[in-house]
Tab-separated table of C-alpha atoms in Angstrom:
chain	number	residue	atom	x	y	z
P	1	ALA	CA	88.655	137.536	100.867
P	2	GLN	CA	86.366	138.329	97.983
P	3	SER	CA	87.290	137.810	94.372
P	4	VAL	CA	85.876	138.398	90.919
P	5	ALA	CA	86.397	136.295	87.820
P	6	GLN	CA	85.706	137.298	84.243
P	7	PRO	CA	86.336	134.032	82.436
P	8	GLU	CA	86.572	135.519	78.939
P	9	ASP	CA	89.363	137.868	77.939
P	10	GLN	CA	87.601	138.646	74.686
P	11	VAL	CA	84.028	138.518	73.445
P	12	ASN	CA	83.182	139.027	69.784
P	13	VAL	CA	79.647	139.574	68.538
P	14	ALA	CA	78.020	140.842	65.386
P	15	GLU	CA	76.116	144.103	65.454
P	16	GLY	CA	72.454	143.517	66.228
P	17	ASN	CA	73.069	140.239	68.023
P	18	PRO	CA	72.636	139.829	71.772
P	19	LEU	CA	75.759	140.002	73.907
P	20	THR	CA	76.725	138.529	77.245
P	21	VAL	CA	79.826	139.329	79.293
P	22	LYS	CA	80.272	136.904	82.145
P	23	CYS	CA	81.201	137.574	85.757
P	24	THR	CA	81.335	135.321	88.783
P	25	TYR	CA	82.227	136.362	92.290
P	26	SER	CA	83.148	135.056	95.686
P	27	VAL	CA	82.349	137.118	98.755
P	28	SER	CA	81.347	136.634	102.342
P	29	GLY	CA	78.028	138.179	103.204
P	30	ASN	CA	75.829	140.076	100.793
P	31	PRO	CA	77.688	141.564	97.862
P	32	TYR	CA	77.445	144.872	96.132
P	33	LEU	CA	78.087	144.164	92.438
P	34	PHE	CA	79.025	146.644	89.740
P	35	TRP	CA	79.745	146.828	86.037
P	36	TYR	CA	81.985	149.509	84.558
P	37	VAL	CA	82.994	150.231	80.978
P	38	GLN	CA	86.263	151.716	79.761
P	39	TYR	CA	86.585	153.299	76.343
P	40	PRO	CA	90.056	153.884	74.845
P	41	ASN	CA	92.067	156.548	76.679
P	42	ARG	CA	89.266	157.127	79.152
P	43	GLY	CA	88.572	156.375	82.781
P	44	LEU	CA	86.029	153.801	83.876
P	45	GLN	CA	82.375	154.711	83.604
P	46	PHE	CA	79.674	153.211	85.777
P	47	LEU	CA	77.081	151.096	83.943
P	48	LEU	CA	74.926	149.472	86.598
P	49	LYS	CA	74.905	147.913	90.036
P	50	TYR	CA	73.128	145.353	92.173
P	51	ILE	CA	72.605	146.194	95.823
P	52	THR	CA	69.419	144.395	96.759
P	53	GLY	CA	65.956	143.669	95.416
P	54	ASP	CA	65.104	142.653	91.863
P	55	ASN	CA	67.688	140.285	90.421
P	56	LEU	CA	67.524	141.952	86.996
P	57	VAL	CA	69.024	145.414	87.027
P	58	LYS	CA	68.974	147.855	84.166
P	59	GLY	CA	71.652	150.392	83.478
P	60	SER	CA	73.030	152.864	81.000
P	61	TYR	CA	73.115	152.444	77.203
P	62	GLY	CA	70.577	149.594	77.222
P	63	PHE	CA	72.684	147.237	79.307
P	64	GLU	CA	71.266	144.990	81.990
P	65	ALA	CA	72.653	142.384	84.351
P	66	GLU	CA	71.185	139.456	86.206
P	67	PHE	CA	72.190	138.651	89.741
P	68	ASN	CA	72.141	134.914	90.408
P	69	LYS	CA	72.901	134.138	94.027
P	70	SER	CA	72.995	130.351	93.650
P	71	GLN	CA	75.505	130.540	90.807
P	72	THR	CA	77.296	133.585	92.299
P	73	SER	CA	77.133	135.262	88.929
P	74	PHE	CA	76.373	138.732	87.647
P	75	HIS	CA	76.458	138.527	83.852
P	76	LEU	CA	76.145	141.682	81.765
P	77	LYS	CA	73.740	141.532	78.839
P	78	LYS	CA	72.372	143.585	76.006
P	79	PRO	CA	69.666	142.432	73.592
P	80	SER	CA	71.134	144.083	70.498
P	81	ALA	CA	74.807	145.046	70.316
P	82	LEU	CA	76.094	148.214	68.688
P	83	VAL	CA	79.532	148.794	67.200
P	84	SER	CA	79.877	151.657	69.692
P	85	ASP	CA	79.578	149.138	72.555
P	86	SER	CA	83.092	147.928	71.739
P	87	ALA	CA	85.143	148.597	74.862
P	88	LEU	CA	86.723	147.005	77.914
P	89	TYR	CA	84.233	145.887	80.561
P	90	PHE	CA	84.984	145.354	84.237
P	91	CYS	CA	82.952	143.575	86.859
P	92	ALA	CA	83.555	144.610	90.480
P	93	VAL	CA	82.413	143.473	93.892
P	94	ARG	CA	82.408	145.218	97.220
P	95	ASP	CA	81.770	143.329	100.422
P	96	THR	CA	80.347	144.548	103.694
P	97	ASN	CA	83.863	145.450	104.858
P	98	ASN	CA	84.046	147.868	101.932
P	99	ASP	CA	86.885	146.002	100.242
P	100	MET	CA	86.627	146.490	96.497
P	101	ARG	CA	87.770	143.978	93.884
P	102	PHE	CA	87.758	144.258	90.118
P	103	GLY	CA	87.883	141.498	87.568
P	104	ALA	CA	90.634	141.395	84.956
P	105	GLY	CA	88.339	142.833	82.325
P	106	THR	CA	86.699	141.537	79.135
P	107	ARG	CA	87.293	143.183	75.806
P	108	LEU	CA	84.076	143.339	73.801
P	109	THR	CA	84.324	143.755	70.061
P	110	VAL	CA	81.156	144.318	68.068
P	111	LYS	CA	81.640	143.866	64.329
P	112	PRO	CA	79.440	145.562	61.740
K	1	GLU	CA	80.499	169.680	85.978
K	2	ALA	CA	80.927	166.910	88.544
K	3	GLN	CA	84.251	165.258	87.918
K	4	VAL	CA	87.473	163.724	89.156
K	5	THR	CA	90.594	165.283	87.707
K	6	GLN	CA	94.108	163.897	87.635
K	7	ASN	CA	97.393	165.505	86.709
K	8	PRO	CA	99.501	164.876	84.837
K	9	ARG	CA	97.814	162.640	82.274
K	10	TYR	CA	101.121	161.341	80.974
K	11	LEU	CA	104.460	161.167	82.741
K	12	ILE	CA	107.808	159.691	81.801
K	13	THR	CA	110.408	159.698	84.541
K	14	VAL	CA	113.571	157.964	85.652
K	15	THR	CA	114.134	155.503	88.449
K	16	GLY	CA	114.402	157.140	91.847
K	17	LYS	CA	113.062	160.558	90.979
K	18	LYS	CA	110.234	161.418	93.355
K	19	LEU	CA	106.921	162.281	91.759
K	20	THR	CA	103.376	163.190	92.754
K	21	VAL	CA	100.181	162.538	90.841
K	22	THR	CA	97.402	164.835	91.928
K	23	CYS	CA	93.731	163.904	92.217
K	24	SER	CA	90.865	166.239	92.927
K	25	GLN	CA	87.086	165.796	93.054
K	26	ASN	CA	84.411	168.476	93.179
K	27	MET	CA	81.524	166.319	94.419
K	28	ASN	CA	82.167	166.560	98.166
K	29	HIS	CA	82.741	162.797	98.282
K	30	GLU	CA	83.911	161.141	101.482
K	31	TYR	CA	85.681	158.208	99.882
K	32	MET	CA	88.645	158.379	97.524
K	33	SER	CA	90.864	155.662	96.146
K	34	TRP	CA	93.847	155.002	93.898
K	35	TYR	CA	94.107	152.056	91.510
K	36	ARG	CA	96.660	150.825	89.050
K	37	GLN	CA	95.616	149.044	85.881
K	38	ASP	CA	97.863	146.464	84.289
K	39	PRO	CA	97.020	144.184	81.337
K	40	GLY	CA	95.434	140.935	82.437
K	41	LEU	CA	95.240	142.042	86.055
K	42	GLY	CA	92.384	144.494	85.950
K	43	LEU	CA	92.387	147.257	88.536
K	44	ARG	CA	94.182	146.784	91.802
K	45	GLN	CA	93.663	149.104	94.712
K	46	ILE	CA	96.738	150.911	96.025
K	47	TYR	CA	95.353	153.071	98.832
K	48	TYR	CA	91.998	154.421	99.848
K	49	SER	CA	90.661	157.077	102.182
K	50	MET	CA	87.343	157.019	104.001
K	51	ASN	CA	87.609	160.676	104.987
K	52	VAL	CA	90.036	163.492	105.728
K	53	GLU	CA	93.137	162.283	107.577
K	54	VAL	CA	91.990	158.640	107.267
K	55	THR	CA	93.898	156.461	104.802
K	56	ASP	CA	94.314	152.705	104.458
K	57	LYS	CA	96.343	150.304	102.392
K	58	GLY	CA	94.770	148.478	99.510
K	59	ASP	CA	96.111	145.377	97.802
K	60	VAL	CA	99.342	146.813	96.370
K	61	PRO	CA	100.553	149.693	98.575
K	62	GLU	CA	104.301	148.996	98.423
K	63	GLY	CA	106.260	151.907	96.974
K	64	TYR	CA	103.404	154.394	97.256
K	65	LYS	CA	102.279	157.022	99.734
K	66	VAL	CA	99.099	159.071	99.957
K	67	SER	CA	97.720	161.888	102.048
K	68	ARG	CA	94.244	163.312	102.619
K	69	LYS	CA	94.579	166.726	104.155
K	70	GLU	CA	91.517	168.128	102.388
K	71	LYS	CA	88.332	166.375	101.399
K	72	ARG	CA	88.668	167.151	97.705
K	73	ASN	CA	92.338	166.161	97.182
K	74	PHE	CA	94.061	162.800	97.372
K	75	PRO	CA	97.578	162.896	95.893
K	76	LEU	CA	99.571	159.751	95.121
K	77	ILE	CA	103.284	159.985	95.899
K	78	LEU	CA	106.024	157.767	94.556
K	79	GLU	CA	109.085	158.525	96.691
K	80	SER	CA	111.497	156.450	94.607
K	81	PRO	CA	109.803	155.149	91.457
K	82	SER	CA	110.954	151.899	89.923
K	83	PRO	CA	110.251	150.396	86.480
K	84	ASN	CA	107.711	147.954	87.962
K	85	GLN	CA	105.549	150.964	88.796
K	86	THR	CA	105.085	151.673	85.115
K	87	SER	CA	101.328	151.469	84.808
K	88	LEU	CA	98.062	153.292	84.218
K	89	TYR	CA	96.797	154.925	87.391
K	90	PHE	CA	93.244	155.904	88.228
K	91	CYS	CA	91.841	157.963	91.031
K	92	ALA	CA	88.227	157.418	92.033
K	93	SER	CA	85.730	158.832	94.509
K	94	SER	CA	82.289	157.981	95.856
K	95	PRO	CA	79.926	159.509	98.401
K	96	PHE	CA	80.525	156.718	100.888
K	97	PRO	CA	81.377	153.098	100.079
K	98	GLY	CA	79.258	151.431	102.702
K	99	GLN	CA	76.018	152.302	100.988
K	100	GLY	CA	76.824	150.602	97.714
K	101	TYR	CA	77.560	153.820	95.857
K	102	GLU	CA	79.343	153.540	92.549
K	103	GLN	CA	82.709	155.174	92.082
K	104	TYR	CA	83.527	158.069	89.795
K	105	PHE	CA	86.854	157.698	88.022
K	106	GLY	CA	89.371	160.204	86.801
K	107	PRO	CA	90.730	160.046	83.237
K	108	GLY	CA	93.881	158.194	84.239
K	109	THR	CA	97.604	158.914	84.414
K	110	ARG	CA	99.940	156.860	82.281
K	111	LEU	CA	103.272	156.594	84.073
K	112	THR	CA	106.457	155.250	82.537
K	113	VAL	CA	109.518	154.750	84.740
K	114	THR	CA	112.761	154.083	82.868
């Protein structure tokens, strides 16, 4: 069965600094990988996904993620963090059987 | 506007009193799903539906029922709610999961069972 790990419950960065939110996965076959963001009192919003092709995928709000097959990782990155990026971030994986798994979430706090 | 709607947004109820949380999408999506979100556990799938009249159990189906009589609606039914079902619930839809489509989420329903 597939699984997703987000090793950090909390990530704190200063505004303007680069940010990384980590995600590792375990899945049989080729994975579909996703990042979602949740703002307070809101549902999850899609940020970006990796299906196939270029290992670096770009998404909404300036976020990007790098798929690394050898390390089974899909870390979310942004070159320059904004205070408005503060939210809860979820990594998710879907395998070829269409089973969907979410990580436990990482709370990102960007301080002015 | 393309969206997934859930009702109610907030619900406080007592143990054993049957309740239904409605979910509707206006995007003609094949796939719909229910999740519960609990601190430290992320989202866990309760049930999903690949199409009308086709439903399947997710990771935590105990104590829940669903139905998919129409493409747009996917209600979640708690026949006899218990306090351990206190949680934040999300409905989601996507065109079809097998193609790597992302899911669209509703705003959530915060349920408290006393």
